[in-house]
Amino acid sequence: MRSLTLDSRGRPRIVVTGMGLVTSLGWGKSENWPRLIAGQSGIAHITRFPTDGLKTTIAGTIATPNGTAYSAYTHSLRIAESAADEAIQQAGIGTPGRFPGPLFIATPPSELEWPQLSRLYAHAEPAAGEGYRRLLAAARTRAFDELHHDVAFASIADAMQRRFGTHGEPLSLCTACASGASTIQLAMERLRRGEAEAALCVGTDATVHPEGLVRFSLLSALSTRNDPPEAASRPFSKSRDGFVIAEGAGAVVVETYEHARARGAKPLGVVMGAGEKADCYHRTRSKPDGSAIIGAITKALADADVTSNDIDHVNAHGTSTPENDKMEWLSLAHVLGPRKHAVPVTSNKSQIGHTLIAAGAVEAVIALMTMNEGVIPPTINHHEPDPEIHLDVVSNTARTAQVRSVLSNSFGFGGQNVCLVLAAEPW
Amino acid sequence: MQRQRAAWVTGLGIVSSLGEGQDAHWQALARSPVAAAKIDNSSHAPYAVHPLSAVDIDRLIPSRADRKQMGAWQRLGVHAAGLALDDAGVAGNEQILEYMDLVVAAGNGERDESFDARLLDQICALSTREAAATLNAALASGLRPTLYLGELSNLLAGNIQIVHKVTGSSRTLKGEELAGFSAIEDATRRIAAGQADIVLAGGALNAERNDLLLNYELADSLWAMPFAPVWERSRAGGGFVPGSAAAFLVIEASDHALKRGARAYARISATTSDRVLRAEAGDIAASLRRLGDRLPIGQADHVLGVLSGASGVEPATSEEYSFLKDWIGVPQQRASARAYGTLLGHSVEAHFPIGVALACLALDRNGFFEPFEDNALEVPCTVPPERILVTSVGHWRGEGLALIERVDSSARMA
């Protein structure tokens, strides 16, 4: 059954034909790639808002253009549009404003931020009541209807659908920090079902605002190593103390191989398979035996019809939290077996921080570029390896390597585990 | 492509202002006279909400620590999910739960309203710079550390995993009504294509919260006048009355259900959706007509029941009315519609799953619901429908239609 157009199970092969990227290192692949392989960091002191009194004062932010006002909605949408535009242009698919397939998009929480709440509160008279009664009275004046975009859960998906003219109802996803990978997985499933020939997958997150930072801080998830900022994110290091929150967007155009070939598009990589396994242990921690992570990796390999011996490289979730990196090592050790010391592993989060909802899409783009370019971006700040972790971490400097396949891991709060198997060429 | 497998509904969990479980809803909605809607007009005035009926949350979420870690919407959803698993006969069946997939439609959980109120009062009297420092200190010291886990969209699913051990896969879809539609559709299509065997899908809404009311007031979507049934509201500008509710369904491949001897309520035979831009009057109705043409309901000489998820918000509600009126007007359709939001309120992400659950209930009990409103759509239904169309027209975006059909009695029991 296996051919260029069908995989070993007779399902349509899914290829990537366009990629877009925005991170704290820059806008677009051409700004990001040289900085990634040069081992630069996008992490800096936060300047968007005063950080007095906060334990963590660093992040990987993306500046708003020309000092325009920030809101999570406008900024997440802006970088999503940029990444999607880049991916669509590279794919050369459809016509402007008419993408020939559905949209799968992972978006951050939709909520009012404190500047908006304060504006509402100040607008109504105290006589309107206290707290939310006063906010509601202000909302009833109809002077704040534009804030609907910030709180409507489908608003980013909807704006993206209008901008790019994707088909039908978009799918707006949240699988926490695995969301970006979920967009690619769900698109893959839909293409395999024959319901579409192409899809646009986007993950976006620009939620560096005071409450966005504090709520992760209160869960003891963030690094407090504020100085120097670029040294805080240190996945797989002994002294790692948490992740660094960051902004980013990643986009890929996926198509059936047949569709890409028919229109003469060049495949940039293959989505061989995806695997997902939900954990039931704890809201923020994995089962101590790693069985859910192992399950996700195993299911991804099985779905791709490959074995762990076929994996040349792991693009790790690698958050730099004590918990994640230990569990990821234990799980990889289990799956890779004797090759556990020999498969190069890297965490892009060492450079660009944790782009949360977007991470799976951002890192899928970097994994695909790794195969295309034959260079693995480094895990920076890996000067003092955790003695308990015996992975072949691509320490501090980029490594030239022929990479035919990548396992890209994404894990999230709420027991979310999604793994993708990506390849340079169909096999 | 593989041969399409039938997607059966084999378990229902439903909780609302009318009570818990199938019987409570059947008694309230299918007997004449229909029960009065349960409405709280005072707690959130000028808004009305349909408050949740008394529910024994402790029964299905026995761990106090678990309950404490959840927001109210999560407890409600986890409870309804437990009812569905129980009803399908798979609760506690580790072997099945281990590969059972989960698809949840969700918004955000509850904010800490009193914390927000105190802090707003404090910072609004300060200069911008002072306000920023006060805000940081107050957030860092005053927010409950685990509050965010009660707010995160995917933590309803996460809690279902922890409490009920559903661990095949877990997806949360966002986007108001159409998220609920897409959750059921994703489950159905994966089953049809052999990408899943058994899926738990649904959603939950806690309507009794000011932060949620604020979000929908910003879209001018709420009904703030004396109670009126859904279709009638278009005369006064429209609006929805939020209703606390949750519905989860166990959706299962027919071969999987037969193998384990499970009983089918009904079959989800088709789902179709779109999102038109709603630029001109009539766009929504036109979209619904196009969707209707994709469903196998045009010519058949069967009784058609319609469970409308109409919210009451304009122009969506009156355009859906005109679309449905075309169906109701065709004599051979023998169709009658019920806007269940009149009795249960509008439950946004959970609203479509509730409609499917009610459809399953009607097909299983060989009857239909009494009219909830006196108009040309909600005509009496004298013959039990074989097929029920469930509509989901989002209050601000998105249109979806699903066809739920009776499972042949010879096929429904193993």
PDB file of N, CA, C and O in Angstrom, chain A residues 50 52 107-108 110 121 132-133 140 142 145 148 153-154 158 162 169 172 174 189 193 195 211 215 276-280 283 299 413-414 416, chain B residues 1 43 45 47 66 98 108 111 116 121 129 136 148 154 159 161 167-172 174 176 178 189 195 217-220 275 277 397:
ATOM      1  N   PRO A  50       5.321  47.750  34.591  1.00  0.00           N
ATOM      2  CA  PRO A  50       6.226  47.759  35.738  1.00  0.00           C
ATOM      3  C   PRO A  50       6.200  46.390  36.433  1.00  0.00           C
ATOM      4  O   PRO A  50       5.145  45.767  36.542  1.00  0.00           O
ATOM      5  N   ASP A  52       7.592  45.911  39.548  1.00  0.00           N
ATOM      6  CA  ASP A  52       7.835  46.065  40.990  1.00  0.00           C
ATOM      7  C   ASP A  52       7.022  45.029  41.767  1.00  0.00           C
ATOM      8  O   ASP A  52       5.846  44.834  41.501  1.00  0.00           O
ATOM      9  N   THR A 107      -5.376  29.012  20.755  1.00  0.00           N
ATOM     10  CA  THR A 107      -5.375  30.402  21.214  1.00  0.00           C
ATOM     11  C   THR A 107      -5.323  30.467  22.740  1.00  0.00           C
ATOM     12  O   THR A 107      -5.807  29.568  23.421  1.00  0.00           O
ATOM     13  N   PRO A 108      -4.758  31.551  23.268  1.00  0.00           N
ATOM     14  CA  PRO A 108      -4.633  31.688  24.719  1.00  0.00           C
ATOM     15  C   PRO A 108      -5.967  32.050  25.370  1.00  0.00           C
ATOM     16  O   PRO A 108      -6.942  32.293  24.668  1.00  0.00           O
ATOM     17  N   SER A 110      -9.151  33.796  26.771  1.00  0.00           N
ATOM     18  CA  SER A 110      -9.861  34.992  26.331  1.00  0.00           C
ATOM     19  C   SER A 110     -10.418  35.647  27.581  1.00  0.00           C
ATOM     20  O   SER A 110     -11.273  35.077  28.241  1.00  0.00           O
ATOM     21  N   TYR A 121     -14.492  50.047  35.174  1.00  0.00           N
ATOM     22  CA  TYR A 121     -14.843  50.387  36.555  1.00  0.00           C
ATOM     23  C   TYR A 121     -14.913  51.895  36.724  1.00  0.00           C
ATOM     24  O   TYR A 121     -15.824  52.423  37.376  1.00  0.00           O
ATOM     25  N   TYR A 132     -18.495  43.789  40.292  1.00  0.00           N
ATOM     26  CA  TYR A 132     -19.013  43.436  38.968  1.00  0.00           C
ATOM     27  C   TYR A 132     -20.317  44.141  38.625  1.00  0.00           C
ATOM     28  O   TYR A 132     -20.628  44.353  37.453  1.00  0.00           O
ATOM     29  N   ARG A 133     -21.088  44.549  39.625  1.00  0.00           N
ATOM     30  CA  ARG A 133     -22.310  45.311  39.311  1.00  0.00           C
ATOM     31  C   ARG A 133     -21.944  46.605  38.600  1.00  0.00           C
ATOM     32  O   ARG A 133     -22.604  47.021  37.652  1.00  0.00           O
ATOM     33  N   ARG A 140     -23.206  48.148  30.041  1.00  0.00           N
ATOM     34  CA  ARG A 140     -24.540  48.456  29.481  1.00  0.00           C
ATOM     35  C   ARG A 140     -24.596  49.815  28.798  1.00  0.00           C
ATOM     36  O   ARG A 140     -25.524  50.089  28.042  1.00  0.00           O
ATOM     37  N   ARG A 142     -22.812  50.579  26.505  1.00  0.00           N
ATOM     38  CA  ARG A 142     -22.424  50.221  25.127  1.00  0.00           C
ATOM     39  C   ARG A 142     -21.169  50.963  24.664  1.00  0.00           C
ATOM     40  O   ARG A 142     -20.856  50.964  23.492  1.00  0.00           O
ATOM     41  N   ASP A 145     -18.191  47.981  23.775  1.00  0.00           N
ATOM     42  CA  ASP A 145     -18.512  46.766  23.011  1.00  0.00           C
ATOM     43  C   ASP A 145     -17.309  46.203  22.260  1.00  0.00           C
ATOM     44  O   ASP A 145     -17.280  45.021  21.944  1.00  0.00           O
ATOM     45  N   HIS A 148     -15.554  43.021  23.402  1.00  0.00           N
ATOM     46  CA  HIS A 148     -16.079  41.679  23.133  1.00  0.00           C
ATOM     47  C   HIS A 148     -15.024  40.773  22.503  1.00  0.00           C
ATOM     48  O   HIS A 148     -14.946  39.590  22.787  1.00  0.00           O
ATOM     49  N   PHE A 153     -14.475  33.536  23.000  1.00  0.00           N
ATOM     50  CA  PHE A 153     -13.500  32.447  22.905  1.00  0.00           C
ATOM     51  C   PHE A 153     -13.108  32.135  21.472  1.00  0.00           C
ATOM     52  O   PHE A 153     -12.049  31.581  21.229  1.00  0.00           O
ATOM     53  N   ALA A 154     -13.985  32.461  20.532  1.00  0.00           N
ATOM     54  CA  ALA A 154     -13.674  32.158  19.126  1.00  0.00           C
ATOM     55  C   ALA A 154     -13.127  33.370  18.391  1.00  0.00           C
ATOM     56  O   ALA A 154     -12.973  33.327  17.179  1.00  0.00           O
ATOM     57  N   ASP A 158     -11.961  33.432  14.602  1.00  0.00           N
ATOM     58  CA  ASP A 158     -12.877  34.077  13.679  1.00  0.00           C
ATOM     59  C   ASP A 158     -12.175  35.144  12.834  1.00  0.00           C
ATOM     60  O   ASP A 158     -12.374  35.227  11.625  1.00  0.00           O
ATOM     61  N   ARG A 162     -11.592  35.081   8.733  1.00  0.00           N
ATOM     62  CA  ARG A 162     -11.968  36.177   7.826  1.00  0.00           C
ATOM     63  C   ARG A 162     -10.765  36.654   7.022  1.00  0.00           C
ATOM     64  O   ARG A 162     -10.843  36.876   5.839  1.00  0.00           O
ATOM     65  N   GLU A 169     -16.225  26.205   9.500  1.00  0.00           N
ATOM     66  CA  GLU A 169     -16.045  26.574  10.897  1.00  0.00           C
ATOM     67  C   GLU A 169     -14.623  26.209  11.329  1.00  0.00           C
ATOM     68  O   GLU A 169     -14.220  25.055  11.253  1.00  0.00           O
ATOM     69  N   SER A 172     -11.000  25.871  17.163  1.00  0.00           N
ATOM     70  CA  SER A 172     -10.209  26.644  18.109  1.00  0.00           C
ATOM     71  C   SER A 172      -9.943  25.736  19.305  1.00  0.00           C
ATOM     72  O   SER A 172     -10.868  25.227  19.912  1.00  0.00           O
ATOM     73  N   CYS A 174      -7.756  24.244  22.867  1.00  0.00           N
ATOM     74  CA  CYS A 174      -6.897  24.451  24.021  1.00  0.00           C
ATOM     75  C   CYS A 174      -6.560  23.109  24.650  1.00  0.00           C
ATOM     76  O   CYS A 174      -7.423  22.464  25.248  1.00  0.00           O
ATOM     77  N   GLU A 189      -5.634  14.346  11.215  1.00  0.00           N
ATOM     78  CA  GLU A 189      -6.769  13.418  11.263  1.00  0.00           C
ATOM     79  C   GLU A 189      -7.827  13.776  10.215  1.00  0.00           C
ATOM     80  O   GLU A 189      -8.389  12.895   9.567  1.00  0.00           O
ATOM     81  N   ARG A 193      -9.055  11.615   6.981  1.00  0.00           N
ATOM     82  CA  ARG A 193     -10.451  11.206   6.788  1.00  0.00           C
ATOM     83  C   ARG A 193     -10.969  11.589   5.410  1.00  0.00           C
ATOM     84  O   ARG A 193     -12.103  11.261   5.058  1.00  0.00           O
ATOM     85  N   GLU A 195     -11.703  14.613   4.463  1.00  0.00           N
ATOM     86  CA  GLU A 195     -12.657  15.721   4.524  1.00  0.00           C
ATOM     87  C   GLU A 195     -12.062  17.015   3.978  1.00  0.00           C
ATOM     88  O   GLU A 195     -12.778  18.007   3.807  1.00  0.00           O
ATOM     89  N   GLU A 211      -1.191  39.601  35.293  1.00  0.00           N
ATOM     90  CA  GLU A 211      -1.857  38.410  35.825  1.00  0.00           C
ATOM     91  C   GLU A 211      -1.393  37.150  35.109  1.00  0.00           C
ATOM     92  O   GLU A 211      -1.271  36.084  35.723  1.00  0.00           O
ATOM     93  N   ARG A 215      -0.006  34.259  37.663  1.00  0.00           N
ATOM     94  CA  ARG A 215      -0.691  32.987  37.893  1.00  0.00           C
ATOM     95  C   ARG A 215       0.229  31.785  37.690  1.00  0.00           C
ATOM     96  O   ARG A 215       0.067  30.761  38.368  1.00  0.00           O
ATOM     97  N   GLU A 276      -1.315  10.765  21.304  1.00  0.00           N
ATOM     98  CA  GLU A 276      -1.830  11.541  22.421  1.00  0.00           C
ATOM     99  C   GLU A 276      -2.213  10.576  23.523  1.00  0.00           C
ATOM    100  O   GLU A 276      -2.803   9.525  23.268  1.00  0.00           O
ATOM    101  N   LYS A 277      -1.844  10.924  24.739  1.00  0.00           N
ATOM    102  CA  LYS A 277      -2.272  10.103  25.871  1.00  0.00           C
ATOM    103  C   LYS A 277      -2.526  11.033  27.052  1.00  0.00           C
ATOM    104  O   LYS A 277      -1.666  11.835  27.426  1.00  0.00           O
ATOM    105  N   ALA A 278      -3.733  10.943  27.600  1.00  0.00           N
ATOM    106  CA  ALA A 278      -4.090  11.821  28.712  1.00  0.00           C
ATOM    107  C   ALA A 278      -3.641  11.221  30.034  1.00  0.00           C
ATOM    108  O   ALA A 278      -3.698  10.010  30.228  1.00  0.00           O
ATOM    109  N   ASP A 279      -3.188  12.095  30.914  1.00  0.00           N
ATOM    110  CA  ASP A 279      -2.757  11.667  32.251  1.00  0.00           C
ATOM    111  C   ASP A 279      -3.906  11.887  33.231  1.00  0.00           C
ATOM    112  O   ASP A 279      -4.753  12.755  33.028  1.00  0.00           O
ATOM    113  N   CYS A 280      -3.928  11.116  34.303  1.00  0.00           N
ATOM    114  CA  CYS A 280      -5.013  11.251  35.275  1.00  0.00           C
ATOM    115  C   CYS A 280      -4.462  11.372  36.685  1.00  0.00           C
ATOM    116  O   CYS A 280      -5.150  11.096  37.649  1.00  0.00           O
ATOM    117  N   ARG A 283      -3.175  17.747  38.450  1.00  0.00           N
ATOM    118  CA  ARG A 283      -3.484  18.842  37.524  1.00  0.00           C
ATOM    119  C   ARG A 283      -2.243  19.446  36.868  1.00  0.00           C
ATOM    120  O   ARG A 283      -2.310  19.967  35.761  1.00  0.00           O
ATOM    121  N   LYS A 299       2.356   5.930  21.138  1.00  0.00           N
ATOM    122  CA  LYS A 299       1.236   6.030  20.191  1.00  0.00           C
ATOM    123  C   LYS A 299       1.648   6.813  18.939  1.00  0.00           C
ATOM    124  O   LYS A 299       1.201   6.500  17.833  1.00  0.00           O
ATOM    125  N   PHE A 413      -0.385  21.288  31.306  1.00  0.00           N
ATOM    126  CA  PHE A 413      -1.208  21.148  32.508  1.00  0.00           C
ATOM    127  C   PHE A 413      -2.511  20.455  32.129  1.00  0.00           C
ATOM    128  O   PHE A 413      -3.003  20.593  31.011  1.00  0.00           O
ATOM    129  N   GLY A 414      -3.059  19.745  33.087  1.00  0.00           N
ATOM    130  CA  GLY A 414      -4.299  19.035  32.817  1.00  0.00           C
ATOM    131  C   GLY A 414      -4.043  17.689  32.164  1.00  0.00           C
ATOM    132  O   GLY A 414      -4.925  17.110  31.556  1.00  0.00           O
ATOM    133  N   GLN A 416      -2.091  16.817  29.599  1.00  0.00           N
ATOM    134  CA  GLN A 416      -2.084  16.802  28.132  1.00  0.00           C
ATOM    135  C   GLN A 416      -0.713  16.357  27.634  1.00  0.00           C
ATOM    136  O   GLN A 416       0.304  16.939  28.011  1.00  0.00           O
TER     137      GLN A 416
ATOM    138  N   MET B   1     -10.484   5.510   1.860  1.00  0.00           N
ATOM    139  CA  MET B   1     -11.045   5.658   3.200  1.00  0.00           C
ATOM    140  C   MET B   1     -11.704   4.363   3.669  1.00  0.00           C
ATOM    141  O   MET B   1     -12.204   3.589   2.879  1.00  0.00           O
ATOM    142  N   SER B  43     -30.835  37.561  41.803  1.00  0.00           N
ATOM    143  CA  SER B  43     -29.425  37.529  42.212  1.00  0.00           C
ATOM    144  C   SER B  43     -28.514  38.335  41.293  1.00  0.00           C
ATOM    145  O   SER B  43     -27.500  38.862  41.731  1.00  0.00           O
ATOM    146  N   ALA B  45     -29.792  40.706  38.915  1.00  0.00           N
ATOM    147  CA  ALA B  45     -30.628  41.702  38.242  1.00  0.00           C
ATOM    148  C   ALA B  45     -29.750  42.813  37.648  1.00  0.00           C
ATOM    149  O   ALA B  45     -28.747  43.183  38.260  1.00  0.00           O
ATOM    150  N   TYR B  47     -30.339  40.972  35.060  1.00  0.00           N
ATOM    151  CA  TYR B  47     -30.300  39.744  34.264  1.00  0.00           C
ATOM    152  C   TYR B  47     -30.987  38.609  35.002  1.00  0.00           C
ATOM    153  O   TYR B  47     -30.946  38.542  36.232  1.00  0.00           O
ATOM    154  N   ASP B  66     -10.260  16.920  45.501  1.00  0.00           N
ATOM    155  CA  ASP B  66     -10.587  17.133  44.085  1.00  0.00           C
ATOM    156  C   ASP B  66     -11.590  18.273  43.940  1.00  0.00           C
ATOM    157  O   ASP B  66     -11.417  19.158  43.104  1.00  0.00           O
ATOM    158  N   GLU B  98      -9.158   3.486  29.569  1.00  0.00           N
ATOM    159  CA  GLU B  98      -7.764   3.682  29.200  1.00  0.00           C
ATOM    160  C   GLU B  98      -7.624   4.116  27.725  1.00  0.00           C
ATOM    161  O   GLU B  98      -6.706   4.836  27.378  1.00  0.00           O
ATOM    162  N   ASN B 108     -13.880  29.769  29.821  1.00  0.00           N
ATOM    163  CA  ASN B 108     -12.988  29.905  30.975  1.00  0.00           C
ATOM    164  C   ASN B 108     -13.771  29.638  32.250  1.00  0.00           C
ATOM    165  O   ASN B 108     -14.981  29.798  32.282  1.00  0.00           O
ATOM    166  N   ARG B 111     -13.662  33.629  37.656  1.00  0.00           N
ATOM    167  CA  ARG B 111     -12.682  34.482  38.324  1.00  0.00           C
ATOM    168  C   ARG B 111     -13.089  34.614  39.791  1.00  0.00           C
ATOM    169  O   ARG B 111     -14.194  34.267  40.182  1.00  0.00           O
ATOM    170  N   ASP B 116     -11.425  40.522  42.657  1.00  0.00           N
ATOM    171  CA  ASP B 116     -11.418  41.526  41.581  1.00  0.00           C
ATOM    172  C   ASP B 116     -12.055  42.824  42.063  1.00  0.00           C
ATOM    173  O   ASP B 116     -11.548  43.917  41.797  1.00  0.00           O
ATOM    174  N   ASP B 121     -11.452  48.509  43.318  1.00  0.00           N
ATOM    175  CA  ASP B 121     -11.774  49.643  44.165  1.00  0.00           C
ATOM    176  C   ASP B 121     -10.504  50.334  44.643  1.00  0.00           C
ATOM    177  O   ASP B 121     -10.419  51.557  44.680  1.00  0.00           O
ATOM    178  N   ARG B 129       1.083  54.784  37.951  1.00  0.00           N
ATOM    179  CA  ARG B 129       2.292  54.128  38.440  1.00  0.00           C
ATOM    180  C   ARG B 129       2.021  53.410  39.767  1.00  0.00           C
ATOM    181  O   ARG B 129       2.397  52.256  39.957  1.00  0.00           O
ATOM    182  N   ASN B 136       0.493  44.568  41.101  1.00  0.00           N
ATOM    183  CA  ASN B 136       1.452  43.467  41.179  1.00  0.00           C
ATOM    184  C   ASN B 136       1.455  42.824  42.562  1.00  0.00           C
ATOM    185  O   ASN B 136       1.383  41.598  42.696  1.00  0.00           O
ATOM    186  N   TYR B 148      -5.939  29.621  38.936  1.00  0.00           N
ATOM    187  CA  TYR B 148      -5.787  29.511  37.485  1.00  0.00           C
ATOM    188  C   TYR B 148      -6.173  28.122  36.980  1.00  0.00           C
ATOM    189  O   TYR B 148      -6.678  27.973  35.869  1.00  0.00           O
ATOM    190  N   ASN B 154      -8.904  23.940  29.495  1.00  0.00           N
ATOM    191  CA  ASN B 154      -8.754  22.484  29.357  1.00  0.00           C
ATOM    192  C   ASN B 154      -8.756  21.756  30.695  1.00  0.00           C
ATOM    193  O   ASN B 154      -8.603  20.542  30.725  1.00  0.00           O
ATOM    194  N   ASN B 159      -9.825  17.517  34.857  1.00  0.00           N
ATOM    195  CA  ASN B 159     -10.480  16.979  36.052  1.00  0.00           C
ATOM    196  C   ASN B 159     -11.296  15.725  35.754  1.00  0.00           C
ATOM    197  O   ASN B 159     -11.409  14.838  36.598  1.00  0.00           O
ATOM    198  N   GLN B 161     -10.400  13.567  33.620  1.00  0.00           N
ATOM    199  CA  GLN B 161      -9.359  12.527  33.583  1.00  0.00           C
ATOM    200  C   GLN B 161      -9.016  12.061  35.005  1.00  0.00           C
ATOM    201  O   GLN B 161      -8.927  10.862  35.279  1.00  0.00           O
ATOM    202  N   THR B 167      -8.684   8.369  29.767  1.00  0.00           N
ATOM    203  CA  THR B 167      -7.312   8.781  29.455  1.00  0.00           C
ATOM    204  C   THR B 167      -6.812   8.400  28.068  1.00  0.00           C
ATOM    205  O   THR B 167      -5.613   8.360  27.824  1.00  0.00           O
ATOM    206  N   GLY B 168      -7.712   8.116  27.135  1.00  0.00           N
ATOM    207  CA  GLY B 168      -7.214   7.825  25.785  1.00  0.00           C
ATOM    208  C   GLY B 168      -6.547   9.053  25.199  1.00  0.00           C
ATOM    209  O   GLY B 168      -5.344   9.091  24.961  1.00  0.00           O
ATOM    210  N   SER B 169      -7.337  10.088  24.985  1.00  0.00           N
ATOM    211  CA  SER B 169      -6.807  11.377  24.567  1.00  0.00           C
ATOM    212  C   SER B 169      -7.728  12.431  25.140  1.00  0.00           C
ATOM    213  O   SER B 169      -8.803  12.113  25.663  1.00  0.00           O
ATOM    214  N   SER B 170      -7.326  13.681  25.061  1.00  0.00           N
ATOM    215  CA  SER B 170      -8.111  14.744  25.684  1.00  0.00           C
ATOM    216  C   SER B 170      -7.975  16.023  24.887  1.00  0.00           C
ATOM    217  O   SER B 170      -6.881  16.545  24.717  1.00  0.00           O
ATOM    218  N   ARG B 171      -9.093  16.510  24.379  1.00  0.00           N
ATOM    219  CA  ARG B 171      -9.092  17.742  23.592  1.00  0.00           C
ATOM    220  C   ARG B 171     -10.144  18.688  24.113  1.00  0.00           C
ATOM    221  O   ARG B 171     -11.259  18.268  24.397  1.00  0.00           O
ATOM    222  N   THR B 172      -9.793  19.937  24.181  1.00  0.00           N
ATOM    223  CA  THR B 172     -10.750  20.957  24.571  1.00  0.00           C
ATOM    224  C   THR B 172     -10.902  21.941  23.422  1.00  0.00           C
ATOM    225  O   THR B 172      -9.905  22.420  22.884  1.00  0.00           O
ATOM    226  N   LYS B 174     -12.629  25.507  21.997  1.00  0.00           N
ATOM    227  CA  LYS B 174     -13.139  26.784  22.466  1.00  0.00           C
ATOM    228  C   LYS B 174     -13.950  27.445  21.355  1.00  0.00           C
ATOM    229  O   LYS B 174     -13.727  27.197  20.181  1.00  0.00           O
ATOM    230  N   GLU B 176     -17.575  29.257  22.071  1.00  0.00           N
ATOM    231  CA  GLU B 176     -18.997  29.389  22.329  1.00  0.00           C
ATOM    232  C   GLU B 176     -19.780  28.175  21.790  1.00  0.00           C
ATOM    233  O   GLU B 176     -19.294  27.070  21.860  1.00  0.00           O
ATOM    234  N   LEU B 178     -20.439  26.846  18.917  1.00  0.00           N
ATOM    235  CA  LEU B 178     -19.885  25.941  17.901  1.00  0.00           C
ATOM    236  C   LEU B 178     -18.787  25.044  18.467  1.00  0.00           C
ATOM    237  O   LEU B 178     -18.449  24.015  17.876  1.00  0.00           O
ATOM    238  N   ARG B 189     -17.039  11.909  13.847  1.00  0.00           N
ATOM    239  CA  ARG B 189     -16.271  11.667  12.614  1.00  0.00           C
ATOM    240  C   ARG B 189     -15.060  10.777  12.859  1.00  0.00           C
ATOM    241  O   ARG B 189     -14.671   9.996  11.998  1.00  0.00           O
ATOM    242  N   GLN B 195     -10.935   6.264  13.640  1.00  0.00           N
ATOM    243  CA  GLN B 195      -9.864   6.918  14.402  1.00  0.00           C
ATOM    244  C   GLN B 195     -10.150   6.880  15.909  1.00  0.00           C
ATOM    245  O   GLN B 195      -9.322   7.320  16.706  1.00  0.00           O
ATOM    246  N   GLU B 217     -22.500  40.603  28.217  1.00  0.00           N
ATOM    247  CA  GLU B 217     -23.071  41.959  28.126  1.00  0.00           C
ATOM    248  C   GLU B 217     -22.225  42.813  27.189  1.00  0.00           C
ATOM    249  O   GLU B 217     -22.732  43.679  26.476  1.00  0.00           O
ATOM    250  N   LEU B 218     -20.916  42.564  27.167  1.00  0.00           N
ATOM    251  CA  LEU B 218     -20.044  43.328  26.264  1.00  0.00           C
ATOM    252  C   LEU B 218     -20.409  43.085  24.800  1.00  0.00           C
ATOM    253  O   LEU B 218     -20.092  43.894  23.934  1.00  0.00           O
ATOM    254  N   ALA B 219     -21.042  41.954  24.529  1.00  0.00           N
ATOM    255  CA  ALA B 219     -21.491  41.679  23.163  1.00  0.00           C
ATOM    256  C   ALA B 219     -22.961  42.053  22.998  1.00  0.00           C
ATOM    257  O   ALA B 219     -23.549  41.783  21.955  1.00  0.00           O
ATOM    258  N   ASP B 220     -23.539  42.666  24.020  1.00  0.00           N
ATOM    259  CA  ASP B 220     -24.955  43.049  23.999  1.00  0.00           C
ATOM    260  C   ASP B 220     -25.836  41.838  23.679  1.00  0.00           C
ATOM    261  O   ASP B 220     -26.760  41.923  22.884  1.00  0.00           O
ATOM    262  N   ARG B 275     -19.521  28.827   8.954  1.00  0.00           N
ATOM    263  CA  ARG B 275     -19.517  30.123   9.618  1.00  0.00           C
ATOM    264  C   ARG B 275     -19.584  31.151   8.503  1.00  0.00           C
ATOM    265  O   ARG B 275     -18.617  31.344   7.783  1.00  0.00           O
ATOM    266  N   LEU B 277     -20.351  35.172   7.264  1.00  0.00           N
ATOM    267  CA  LEU B 277     -19.952  36.439   7.874  1.00  0.00           C
ATOM    268  C   LEU B 277     -21.115  37.281   8.423  1.00  0.00           C
ATOM    269  O   LEU B 277     -20.888  38.237   9.139  1.00  0.00           O
ATOM    270  N   ARG B 397     -21.768  33.862  16.075  1.00  0.00           N
ATOM    271  CA  ARG B 397     -21.101  33.296  14.906  1.00  0.00           C
ATOM    272  C   ARG B 397     -21.375  31.798  14.835  1.00  0.00           C
ATOM    273  O   ARG B 397     -21.603  31.159  15.843  1.00  0.00           O
TER     274      ARG B 397
END
